[in-house]
Coordinates of C-alpha atoms in Angstrom, one line a residue:
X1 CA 0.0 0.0 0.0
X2 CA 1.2 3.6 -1.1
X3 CA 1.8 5.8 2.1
X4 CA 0.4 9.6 1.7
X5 CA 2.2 12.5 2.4
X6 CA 0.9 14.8 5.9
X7 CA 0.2 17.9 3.0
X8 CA -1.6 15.0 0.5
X9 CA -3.9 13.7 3.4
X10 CA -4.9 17.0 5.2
X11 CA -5.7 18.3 1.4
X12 CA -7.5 15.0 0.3
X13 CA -9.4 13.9 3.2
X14 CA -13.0 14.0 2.4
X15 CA -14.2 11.2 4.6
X16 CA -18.5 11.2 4.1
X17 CA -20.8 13.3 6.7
X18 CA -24.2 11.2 7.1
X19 CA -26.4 13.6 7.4
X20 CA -27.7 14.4 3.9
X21 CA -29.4 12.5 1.1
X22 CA -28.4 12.6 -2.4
X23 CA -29.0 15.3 -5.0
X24 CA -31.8 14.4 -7.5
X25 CA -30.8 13.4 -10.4
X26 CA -32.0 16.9 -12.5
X27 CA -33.6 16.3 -16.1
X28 CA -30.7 17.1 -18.7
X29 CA -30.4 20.3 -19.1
X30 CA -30.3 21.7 -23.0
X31 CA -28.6 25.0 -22.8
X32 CA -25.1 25.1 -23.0
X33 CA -23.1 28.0 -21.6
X34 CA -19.7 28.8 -20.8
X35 CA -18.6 29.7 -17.1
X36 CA -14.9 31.4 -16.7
X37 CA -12.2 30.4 -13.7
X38 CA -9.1 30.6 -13.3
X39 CA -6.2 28.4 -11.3
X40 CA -3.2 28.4 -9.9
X41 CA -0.7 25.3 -11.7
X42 CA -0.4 22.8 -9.0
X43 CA 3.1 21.2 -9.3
X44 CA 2.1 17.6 -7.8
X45 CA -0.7 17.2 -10.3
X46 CA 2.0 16.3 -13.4
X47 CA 3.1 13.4 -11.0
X48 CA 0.4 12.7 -9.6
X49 CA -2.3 13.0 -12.3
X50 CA -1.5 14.1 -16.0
X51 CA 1.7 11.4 -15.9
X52 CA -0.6 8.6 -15.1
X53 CA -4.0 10.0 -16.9
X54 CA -2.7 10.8 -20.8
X55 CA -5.8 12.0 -21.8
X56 CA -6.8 14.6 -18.7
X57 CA -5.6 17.8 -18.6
X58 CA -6.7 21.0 -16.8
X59 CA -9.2 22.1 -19.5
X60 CA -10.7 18.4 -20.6
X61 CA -11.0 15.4 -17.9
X62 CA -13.3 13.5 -16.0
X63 CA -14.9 16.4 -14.3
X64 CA -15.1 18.7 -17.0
X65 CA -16.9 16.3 -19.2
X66 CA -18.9 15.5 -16.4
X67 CA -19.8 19.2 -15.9
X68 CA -20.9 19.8 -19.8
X69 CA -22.8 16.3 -19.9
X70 CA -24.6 17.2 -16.9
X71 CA -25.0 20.4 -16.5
X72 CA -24.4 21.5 -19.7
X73 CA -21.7 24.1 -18.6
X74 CA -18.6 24.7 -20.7
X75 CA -15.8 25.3 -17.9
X76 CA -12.5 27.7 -19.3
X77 CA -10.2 28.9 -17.9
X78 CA -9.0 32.8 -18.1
X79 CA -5.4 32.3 -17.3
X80 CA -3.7 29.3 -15.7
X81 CA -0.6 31.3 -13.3
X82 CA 2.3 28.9 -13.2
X83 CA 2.4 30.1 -9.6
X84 CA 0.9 31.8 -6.8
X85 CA 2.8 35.6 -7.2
X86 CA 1.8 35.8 -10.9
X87 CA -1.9 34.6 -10.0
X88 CA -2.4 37.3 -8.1
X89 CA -0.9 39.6 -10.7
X90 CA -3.0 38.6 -12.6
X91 CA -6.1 38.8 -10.3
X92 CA -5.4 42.5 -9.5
X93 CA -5.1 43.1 -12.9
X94 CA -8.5 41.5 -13.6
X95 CA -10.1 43.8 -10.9
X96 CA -8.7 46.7 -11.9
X97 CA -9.9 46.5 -15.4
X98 CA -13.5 44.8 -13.5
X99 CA -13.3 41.8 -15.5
X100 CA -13.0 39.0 -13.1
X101 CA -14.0 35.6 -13.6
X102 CA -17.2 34.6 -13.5
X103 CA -16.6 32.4 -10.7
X104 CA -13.7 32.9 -8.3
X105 CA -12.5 32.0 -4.7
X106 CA -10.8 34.2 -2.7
X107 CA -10.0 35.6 1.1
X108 CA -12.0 37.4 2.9
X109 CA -10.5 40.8 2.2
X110 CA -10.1 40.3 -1.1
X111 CA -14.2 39.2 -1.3
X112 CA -14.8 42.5 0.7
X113 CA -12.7 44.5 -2.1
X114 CA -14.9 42.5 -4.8
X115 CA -18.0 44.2 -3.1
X116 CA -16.9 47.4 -2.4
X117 CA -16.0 47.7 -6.4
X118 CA -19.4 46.6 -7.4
X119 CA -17.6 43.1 -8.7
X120 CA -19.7 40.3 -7.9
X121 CA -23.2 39.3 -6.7
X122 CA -25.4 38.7 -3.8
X123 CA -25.6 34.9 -3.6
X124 CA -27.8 34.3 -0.7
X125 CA -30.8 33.4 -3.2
X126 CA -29.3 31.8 -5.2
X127 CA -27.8 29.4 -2.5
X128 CA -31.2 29.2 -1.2
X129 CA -32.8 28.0 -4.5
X130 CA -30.4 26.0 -5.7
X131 CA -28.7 24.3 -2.8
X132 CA -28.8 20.6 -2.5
X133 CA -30.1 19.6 1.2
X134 CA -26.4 17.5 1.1
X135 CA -24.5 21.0 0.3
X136 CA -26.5 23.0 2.7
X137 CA -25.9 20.6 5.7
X138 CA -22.0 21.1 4.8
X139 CA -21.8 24.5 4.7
X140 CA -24.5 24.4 8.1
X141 CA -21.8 22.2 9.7
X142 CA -19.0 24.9 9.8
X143 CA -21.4 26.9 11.4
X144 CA -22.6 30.5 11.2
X145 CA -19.1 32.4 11.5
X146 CA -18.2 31.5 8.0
X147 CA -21.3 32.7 6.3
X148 CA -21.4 35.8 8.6
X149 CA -17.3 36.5 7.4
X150 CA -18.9 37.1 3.4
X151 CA -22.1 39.3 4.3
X152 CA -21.5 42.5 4.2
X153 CA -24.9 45.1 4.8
X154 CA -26.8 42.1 5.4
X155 CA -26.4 40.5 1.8
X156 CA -24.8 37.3 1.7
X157 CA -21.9 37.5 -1.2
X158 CA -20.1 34.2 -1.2
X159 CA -20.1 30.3 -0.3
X160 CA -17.6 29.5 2.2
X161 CA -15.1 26.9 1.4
X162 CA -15.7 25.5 4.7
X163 CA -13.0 24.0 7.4
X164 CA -13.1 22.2 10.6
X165 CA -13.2 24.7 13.4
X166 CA -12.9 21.9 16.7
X167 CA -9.4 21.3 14.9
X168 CA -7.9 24.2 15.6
X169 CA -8.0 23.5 19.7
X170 CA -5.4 22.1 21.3
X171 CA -4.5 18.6 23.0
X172 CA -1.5 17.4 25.3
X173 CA 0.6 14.8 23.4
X174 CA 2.3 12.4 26.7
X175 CA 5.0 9.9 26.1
X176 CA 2.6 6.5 26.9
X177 CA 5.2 4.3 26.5
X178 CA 7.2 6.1 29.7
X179 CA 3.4 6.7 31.2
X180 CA 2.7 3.1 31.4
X181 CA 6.3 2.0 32.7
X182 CA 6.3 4.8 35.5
X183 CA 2.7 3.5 36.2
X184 CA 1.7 7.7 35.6
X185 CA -1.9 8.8 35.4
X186 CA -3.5 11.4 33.1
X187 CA -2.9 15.0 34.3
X188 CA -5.8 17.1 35.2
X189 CA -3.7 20.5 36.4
X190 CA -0.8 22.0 35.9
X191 CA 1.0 20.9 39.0
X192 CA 0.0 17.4 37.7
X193 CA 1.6 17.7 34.3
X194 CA 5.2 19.0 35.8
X195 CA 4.8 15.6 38.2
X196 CA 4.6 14.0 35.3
X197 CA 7.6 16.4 33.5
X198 CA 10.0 15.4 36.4
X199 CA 9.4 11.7 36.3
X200 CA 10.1 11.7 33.0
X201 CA 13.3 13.9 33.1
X202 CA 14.8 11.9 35.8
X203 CA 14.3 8.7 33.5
X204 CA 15.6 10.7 30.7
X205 CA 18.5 11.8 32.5
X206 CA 21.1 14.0 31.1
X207 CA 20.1 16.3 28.3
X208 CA 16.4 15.8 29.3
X209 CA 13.6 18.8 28.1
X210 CA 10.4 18.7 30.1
X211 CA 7.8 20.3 27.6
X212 CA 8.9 21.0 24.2
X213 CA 8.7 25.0 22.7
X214 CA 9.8 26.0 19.7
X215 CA 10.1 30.1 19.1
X216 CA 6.5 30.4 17.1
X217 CA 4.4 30.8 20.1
X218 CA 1.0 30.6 18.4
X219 CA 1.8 27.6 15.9
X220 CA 0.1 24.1 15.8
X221 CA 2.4 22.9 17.9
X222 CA 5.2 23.2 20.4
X223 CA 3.6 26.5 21.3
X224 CA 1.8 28.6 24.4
X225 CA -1.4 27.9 23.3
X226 CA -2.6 25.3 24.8
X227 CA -0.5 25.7 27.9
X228 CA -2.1 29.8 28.0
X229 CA -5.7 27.8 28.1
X230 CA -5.0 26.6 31.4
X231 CA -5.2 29.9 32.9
X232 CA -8.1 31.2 31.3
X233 CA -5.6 32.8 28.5
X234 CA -5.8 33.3 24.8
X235 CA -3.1 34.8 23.0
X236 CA -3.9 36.3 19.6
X237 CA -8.0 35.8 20.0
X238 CA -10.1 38.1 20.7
X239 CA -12.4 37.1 23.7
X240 CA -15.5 38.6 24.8
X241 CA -15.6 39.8 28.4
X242 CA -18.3 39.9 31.3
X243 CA -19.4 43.5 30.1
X244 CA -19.8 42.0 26.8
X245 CA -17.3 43.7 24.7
X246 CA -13.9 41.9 23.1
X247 CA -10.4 41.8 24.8
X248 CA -7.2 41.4 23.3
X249 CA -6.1 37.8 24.4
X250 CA -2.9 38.6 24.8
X251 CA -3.4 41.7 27.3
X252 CA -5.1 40.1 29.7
X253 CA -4.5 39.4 33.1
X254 CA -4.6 36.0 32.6
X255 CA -2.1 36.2 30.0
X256 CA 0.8 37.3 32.7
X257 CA -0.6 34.7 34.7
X258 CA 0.6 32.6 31.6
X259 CA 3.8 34.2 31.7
X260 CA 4.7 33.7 34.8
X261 CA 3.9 30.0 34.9
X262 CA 6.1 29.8 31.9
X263 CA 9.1 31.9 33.5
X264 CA 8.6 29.4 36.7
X265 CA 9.3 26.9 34.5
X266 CA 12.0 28.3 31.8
X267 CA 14.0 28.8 35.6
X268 CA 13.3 25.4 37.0
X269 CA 14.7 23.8 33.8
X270 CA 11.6 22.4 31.9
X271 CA 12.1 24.2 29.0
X272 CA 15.1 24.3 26.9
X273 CA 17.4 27.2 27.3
X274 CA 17.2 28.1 23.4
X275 CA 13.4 27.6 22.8
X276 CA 13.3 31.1 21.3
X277 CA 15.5 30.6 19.0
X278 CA 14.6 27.0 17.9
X279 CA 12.2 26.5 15.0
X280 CA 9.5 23.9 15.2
X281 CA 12.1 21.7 13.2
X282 CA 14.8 22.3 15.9
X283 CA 12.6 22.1 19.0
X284 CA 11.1 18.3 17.6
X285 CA 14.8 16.9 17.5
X286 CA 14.0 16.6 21.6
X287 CA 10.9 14.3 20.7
X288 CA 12.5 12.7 18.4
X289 CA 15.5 11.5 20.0
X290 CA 13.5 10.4 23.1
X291 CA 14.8 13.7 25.3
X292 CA 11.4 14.9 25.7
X293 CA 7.9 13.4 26.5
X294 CA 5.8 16.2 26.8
X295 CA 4.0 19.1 24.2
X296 CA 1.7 20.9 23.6
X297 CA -0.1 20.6 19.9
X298 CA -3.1 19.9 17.2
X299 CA -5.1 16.6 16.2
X300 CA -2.2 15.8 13.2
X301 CA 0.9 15.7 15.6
X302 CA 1.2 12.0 15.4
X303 CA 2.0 12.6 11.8
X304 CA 4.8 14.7 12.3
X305 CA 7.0 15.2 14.1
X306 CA 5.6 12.0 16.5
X307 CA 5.9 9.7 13.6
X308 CA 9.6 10.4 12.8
X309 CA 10.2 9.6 17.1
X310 CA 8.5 6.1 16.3
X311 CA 10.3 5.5 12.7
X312 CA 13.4 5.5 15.1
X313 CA 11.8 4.2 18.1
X314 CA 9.7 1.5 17.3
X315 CA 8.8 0.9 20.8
X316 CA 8.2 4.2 21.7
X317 CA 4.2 5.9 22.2
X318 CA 2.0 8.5 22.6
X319 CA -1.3 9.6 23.3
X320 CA -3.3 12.8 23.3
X321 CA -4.8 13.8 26.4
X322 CA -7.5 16.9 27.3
X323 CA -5.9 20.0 28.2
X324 CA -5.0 20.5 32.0
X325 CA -6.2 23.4 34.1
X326 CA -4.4 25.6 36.8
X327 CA -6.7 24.6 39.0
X328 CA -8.4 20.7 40.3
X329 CA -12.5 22.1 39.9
X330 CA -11.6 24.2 37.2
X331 CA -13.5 23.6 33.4
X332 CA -11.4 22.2 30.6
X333 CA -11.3 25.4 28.3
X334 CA -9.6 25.2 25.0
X335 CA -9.5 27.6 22.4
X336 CA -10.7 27.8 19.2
X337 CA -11.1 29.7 15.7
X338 CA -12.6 30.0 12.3
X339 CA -10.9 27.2 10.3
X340 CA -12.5 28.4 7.1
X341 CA -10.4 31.1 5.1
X342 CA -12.1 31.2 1.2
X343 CA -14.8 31.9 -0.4
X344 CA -16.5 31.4 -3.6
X345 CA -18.1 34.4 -5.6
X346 CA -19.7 35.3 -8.6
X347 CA -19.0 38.1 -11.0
X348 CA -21.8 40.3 -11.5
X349 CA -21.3 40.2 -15.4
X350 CA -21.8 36.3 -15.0
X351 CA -25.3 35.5 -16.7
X352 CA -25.9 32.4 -14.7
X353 CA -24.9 33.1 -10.9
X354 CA -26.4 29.7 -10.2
X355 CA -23.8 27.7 -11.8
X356 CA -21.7 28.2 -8.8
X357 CA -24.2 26.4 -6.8
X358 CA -25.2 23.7 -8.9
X359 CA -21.1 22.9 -9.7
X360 CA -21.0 22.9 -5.7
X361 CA -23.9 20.2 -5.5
X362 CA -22.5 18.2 -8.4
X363 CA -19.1 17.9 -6.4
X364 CA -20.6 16.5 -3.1
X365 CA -22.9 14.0 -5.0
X366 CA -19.4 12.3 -6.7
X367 CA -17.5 13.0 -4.0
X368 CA -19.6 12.9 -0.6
X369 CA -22.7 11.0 -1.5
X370 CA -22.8 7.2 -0.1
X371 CA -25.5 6.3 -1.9
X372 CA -23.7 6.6 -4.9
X373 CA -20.3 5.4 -4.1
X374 CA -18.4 7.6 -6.9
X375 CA -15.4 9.0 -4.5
X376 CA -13.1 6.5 -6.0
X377 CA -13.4 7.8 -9.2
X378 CA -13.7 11.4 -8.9
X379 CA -11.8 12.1 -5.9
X380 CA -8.6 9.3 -5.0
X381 CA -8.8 6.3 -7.6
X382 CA -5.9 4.8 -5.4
X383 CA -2.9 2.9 -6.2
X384 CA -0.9 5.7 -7.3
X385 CA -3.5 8.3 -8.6
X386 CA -3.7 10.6 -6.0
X387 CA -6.0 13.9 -6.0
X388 CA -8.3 14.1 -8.9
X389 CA -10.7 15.8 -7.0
X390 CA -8.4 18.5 -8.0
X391 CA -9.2 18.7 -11.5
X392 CA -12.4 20.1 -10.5
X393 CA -13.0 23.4 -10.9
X394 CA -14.9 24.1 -7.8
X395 CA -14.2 21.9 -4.4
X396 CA -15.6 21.6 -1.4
X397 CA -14.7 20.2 2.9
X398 CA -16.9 18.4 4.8
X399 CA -16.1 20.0 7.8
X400 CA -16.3 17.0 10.5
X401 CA -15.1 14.7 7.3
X402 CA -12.3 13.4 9.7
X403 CA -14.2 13.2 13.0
X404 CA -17.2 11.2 11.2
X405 CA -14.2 8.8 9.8
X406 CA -12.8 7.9 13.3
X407 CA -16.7 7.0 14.7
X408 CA -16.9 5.0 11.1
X409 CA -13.6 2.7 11.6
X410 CA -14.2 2.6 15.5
X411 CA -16.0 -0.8 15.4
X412 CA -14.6 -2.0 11.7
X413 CA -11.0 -1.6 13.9
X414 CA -12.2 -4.0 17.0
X415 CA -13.9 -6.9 14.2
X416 CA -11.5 -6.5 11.8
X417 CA -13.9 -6.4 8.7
X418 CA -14.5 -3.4 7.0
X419 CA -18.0 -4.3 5.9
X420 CA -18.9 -1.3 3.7
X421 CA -16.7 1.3 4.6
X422 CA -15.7 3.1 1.0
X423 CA -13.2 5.8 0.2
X424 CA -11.4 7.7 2.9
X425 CA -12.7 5.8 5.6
X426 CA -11.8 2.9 4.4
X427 CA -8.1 3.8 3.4
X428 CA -7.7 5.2 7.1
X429 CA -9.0 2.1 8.7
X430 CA -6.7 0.0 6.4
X431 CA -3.9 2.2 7.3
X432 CA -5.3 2.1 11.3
X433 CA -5.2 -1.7 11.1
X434 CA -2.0 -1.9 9.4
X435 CA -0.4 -0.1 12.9
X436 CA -2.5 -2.0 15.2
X437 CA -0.9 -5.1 13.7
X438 CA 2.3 -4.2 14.0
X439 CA 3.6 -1.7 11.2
X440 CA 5.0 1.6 12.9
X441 CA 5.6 3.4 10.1
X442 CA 1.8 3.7 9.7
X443 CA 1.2 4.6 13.6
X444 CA 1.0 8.3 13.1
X445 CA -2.3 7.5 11.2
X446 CA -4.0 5.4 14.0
X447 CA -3.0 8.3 16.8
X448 CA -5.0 10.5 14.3
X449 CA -8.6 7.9 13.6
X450 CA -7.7 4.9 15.9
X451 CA -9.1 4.5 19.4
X452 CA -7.6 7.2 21.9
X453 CA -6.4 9.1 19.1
X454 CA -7.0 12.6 18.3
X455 CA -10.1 12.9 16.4
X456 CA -11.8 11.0 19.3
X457 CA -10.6 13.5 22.1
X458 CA -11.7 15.9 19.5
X459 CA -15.2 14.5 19.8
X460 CA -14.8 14.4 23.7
X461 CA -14.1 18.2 23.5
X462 CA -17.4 18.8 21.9
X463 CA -19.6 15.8 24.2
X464 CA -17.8 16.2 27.4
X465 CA -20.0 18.8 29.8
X466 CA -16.9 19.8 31.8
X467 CA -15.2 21.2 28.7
X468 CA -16.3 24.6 27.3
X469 CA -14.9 25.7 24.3
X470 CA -13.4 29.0 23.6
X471 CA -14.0 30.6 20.7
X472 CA -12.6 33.5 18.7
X473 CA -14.8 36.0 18.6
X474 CA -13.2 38.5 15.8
X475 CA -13.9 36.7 11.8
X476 CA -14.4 39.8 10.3
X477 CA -12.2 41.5 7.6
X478 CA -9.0 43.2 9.1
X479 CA -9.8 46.8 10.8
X480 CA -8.4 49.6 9.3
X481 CA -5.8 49.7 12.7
X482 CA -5.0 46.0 12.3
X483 CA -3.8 46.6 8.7
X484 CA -1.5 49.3 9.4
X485 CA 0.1 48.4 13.0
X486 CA -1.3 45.0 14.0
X487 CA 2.2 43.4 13.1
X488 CA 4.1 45.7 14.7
X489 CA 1.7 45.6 18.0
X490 CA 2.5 42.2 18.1
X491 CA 5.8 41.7 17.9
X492 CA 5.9 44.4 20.9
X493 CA 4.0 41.9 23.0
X494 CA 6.1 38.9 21.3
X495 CA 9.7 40.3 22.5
X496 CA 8.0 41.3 26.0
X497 CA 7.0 37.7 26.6
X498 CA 10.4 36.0 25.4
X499 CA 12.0 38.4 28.0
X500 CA 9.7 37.5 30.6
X501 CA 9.3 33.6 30.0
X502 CA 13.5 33.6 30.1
X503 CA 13.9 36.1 33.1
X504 CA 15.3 38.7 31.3
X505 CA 12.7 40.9 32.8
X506 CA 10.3 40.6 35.8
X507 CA 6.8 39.8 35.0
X508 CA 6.1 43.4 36.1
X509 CA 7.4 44.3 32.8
X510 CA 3.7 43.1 31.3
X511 CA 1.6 45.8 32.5
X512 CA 3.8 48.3 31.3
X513 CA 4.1 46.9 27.4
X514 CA 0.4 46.7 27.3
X515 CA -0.2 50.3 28.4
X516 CA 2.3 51.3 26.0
X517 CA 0.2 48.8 23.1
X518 CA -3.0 50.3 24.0
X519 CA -1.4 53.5 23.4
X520 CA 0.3 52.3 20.3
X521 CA -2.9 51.7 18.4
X522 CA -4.6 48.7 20.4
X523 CA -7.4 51.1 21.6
X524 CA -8.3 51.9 18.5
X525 CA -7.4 48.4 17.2
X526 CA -9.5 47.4 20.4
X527 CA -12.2 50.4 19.6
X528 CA -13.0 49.2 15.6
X529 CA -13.7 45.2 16.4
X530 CA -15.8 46.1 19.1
X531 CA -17.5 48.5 16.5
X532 CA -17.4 45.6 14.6
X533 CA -19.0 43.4 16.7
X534 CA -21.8 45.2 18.1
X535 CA -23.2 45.0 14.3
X536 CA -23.1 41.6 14.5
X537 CA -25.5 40.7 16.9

């Protein structure tokens, strides 16, 4: 069996949400039109596509000639950039003349540009009308943040290409191997988890690093995040208050609580002396040379760097736990944001705005559908033929695609027999099974959809009453503030923590750099999302 990449998984995975039936087979319809795009070359699809498949290209393949036999829609391309600069060249060229595309996807600044110019079209009707109930329970499933991020004055003006929010919150990745020999439980506070730190820096002995950091504080992993949630912290979001107006995460009193937990620890010796200076690549040599047992990080850990620790430790383990608090009674309280980042929108010289929505339902019937059982063909054929979902001009998530493939497999795992488990649930049971029998260099995949892996603690995180979830409460387009000075108002507060975490300063020091941020430009960063957000509600 053909391993996948980490980057071909996370962009491939489009394991089926139940909840939807299949879109009705529509009478054929006679009128043929063309509909305009435009693409950025994707180097991996001449080795993984047009080298195997002689006869697909970008303009005619499977889902092209599914789209004009179906739909009767004619899809061309405007330009094809042979990379990301030049495509957006080209794309600011295109709005400065205000001939876009008829269909394009694009950030949330750049959709709010589009409206502002008078470029594209209201497509809340449209969506309305011509939805599938299988599309609209996607895009439901992401919640309301992403359709909120592309109305502007109340009209909605694009489709979100929707993404798994619960993803974005943190878990604590624990050594189980050295768990189970030290007979260790899980932790539930801080003062458990540096119990468990010590005990496993006294078996490491010399050279041992209690908690892996790496210098990006706010990453996926090896970063403050999920340690900050302990205290009630959360760096970089913006969280609503008692008085019901939005904070700056990382000004908060609970912050430099943060900070000083981290300093106690930098002094004591858990951390490594060089963590700000270490990039993630750095900071994982610890883990993977079994100097380190304990981080902080996101559901696909085990892939990496986890995995490379067990490719050279075959006997070595690990397992995501919950969070920890600061305190024993205190809720479980990770943070989380708005996965979703694109949008799809229509130009306003495009004569049929509903193509966009009926090439959106015609993707999740091939791809999503169970019923029909056509992912193989129009999404990952398998041995070897990777991604032809690509080749489609429009794409869509199924934003718990990954959660709804770890309940799937969870019985299939403890029978052994797959039954009717198609697609992507069925590659990650085979690749689940394949490291429950013995084959390491497949483990990183059962951590992920296995039992007591992560997209079962993400589940927990959503079902378990003693965890509330934090969420970001800023998804609008950046303030006029934030665009100018946000950056620099950062990395104020970014050089005042380093200093503080390593004892270079007192934790005194905090109060003083975010007076001096507030009078920088956070209050009227602070001032125009709270603007903001009062018109939301």
């Amino acid at each position: 069996m053909k391993k996948r990449t980490l980057a071909a998984l996370l962009g491939t995975l489009t394991a089926l949400s139940s909840v939807a039936p299949t879109m009705a087979q529509a009478a054929e319809n006679t009128e043929e039109y063309t509909v305009t795009f435009c693409r950025t070359q994707d180097s991996t699809m001449e080795s993984d596509i047009f080298s195997i498949l002689k006869d697909e290209s970008y303009e005619d393949n499977r889902w092209t000639r599914l789209i004009a036999d179906r739909l009767g829609i004619n899809v061309k391309y405007l330009w094809i950039a042979p990379n990301e600069e030049q495509q957006t060249q080209k794309f600011n060229a295109a709005v400065a003349a205000g001939t876009i595309p008829d269909i394009v996807c694009v950030d949330k600044l750049t959709l709010k540009n589009l409206v502002e110019a008078d470029l594209v079209v209201d497509m809340g009707s449209y969506f309305e009308e011509y939805a599938s109930d299988l599309l609209k329970s996607m895009i439901e499933s992401a919640g309301e943040q992403c359709v909120q991020a592309c109305t502007f004055d109340g009209v909605q003006y694009g489709i979100p290409y929707v993404d798994c929010d619960i993803e974005t919150a943190q878990m604590l990745w624990l050594r189980q191997d050295w768990m189970d020999e030290l007979g260790l439980e899980a932790p539930k506070t801080i003062d458990d988890l540096k119990g468990i730190m010590d005990a496993f820096m006294e078996k490491v002995g010399d050279g041992a690093v209690g908690m892996a950091l790496c210098n990006d504080l706010y990453g996926n992993l090896m970063d403050i995040k999920g340690f900050a949630n302990a205290y009630g912290a959360y760096p970089r979001y913006w969280v609503q208050q008692d008085d019901g107006t939005l904070v700056y995460g990382s000004t908060t009193p609970e912050m430099k609580q943060t900070l000083e937990a981290l300093a106690d620890l930098y002094q004591n010796g858990y951390l490594d002396e060089e963590f700000h200076v270490n990039d993630g690549t750095k900071a994982a040599e610890d883990l993977v040379n079994d100097k380190c047992g304990v981080l902080y990080g996101w559901h696909a850990t085990a892939l990496w760097p986890l995995q490379d620790n067990l490719n050279q430790n075959p006997d070595a383990d690990w397992r995501p736990y919950q969070i920890v608090t600061s305190e024993e009674s205190a809720e479980v309280t990770p943070g989380i944001n708005m996965m979703t980042s694109s949008w799809y929108a229509v130009s306003s010289e495009c004569e049929h705005p509903e193509a966009l929505v009926e090439l959106l339902n015609l993707y999740c019937e091939k791809v999503f559908d169970p019923e029909l059982n056509e992912y193989s063909y129009y999404a990952n054929p398998g041995d070897g033929l990777e991604g032809v979902w690509r080749l489609s001009p429009v794409s869509l998530n199924s934003p718990d695609k990954n959660q709804q493939t770890a309940k799937a497999i969870a019985e299939p795992l403890k029978t052994g027999d797959p039954g009717d488990l198609y697609g992507e649930q069925l590659s990650m049971y085979e690749y689940s099974k394949a490291a429950q029998d013995g084959d390491t260099t497949l483990w990183g995949w059962n951590r992920v959809f296995g039992e007591g892996g992560s997209q079962m603690l993400l589940i927990d995180y959503e079902n378990d009453e003693n965890v509330k979830l934090v969420r970001d409460q800023f998804y609008g387009v950046a303030t006029e503030t934030m665009s100018m000075r946000k950056t620099t108002l950062d990395t104020v507060l970014d050089e005042a923590f380093i200093k503080i975490i390593t004892g270079q300063t007192t934790a005194d020091e905090f109060d003083n750099v975010v007076e001096s941020w507030y009078s920088a430009g956070g209050q009227d960063m602070t001032d125009e999302v709270n603007e903001w957000y009062q018109a939301q509600q």
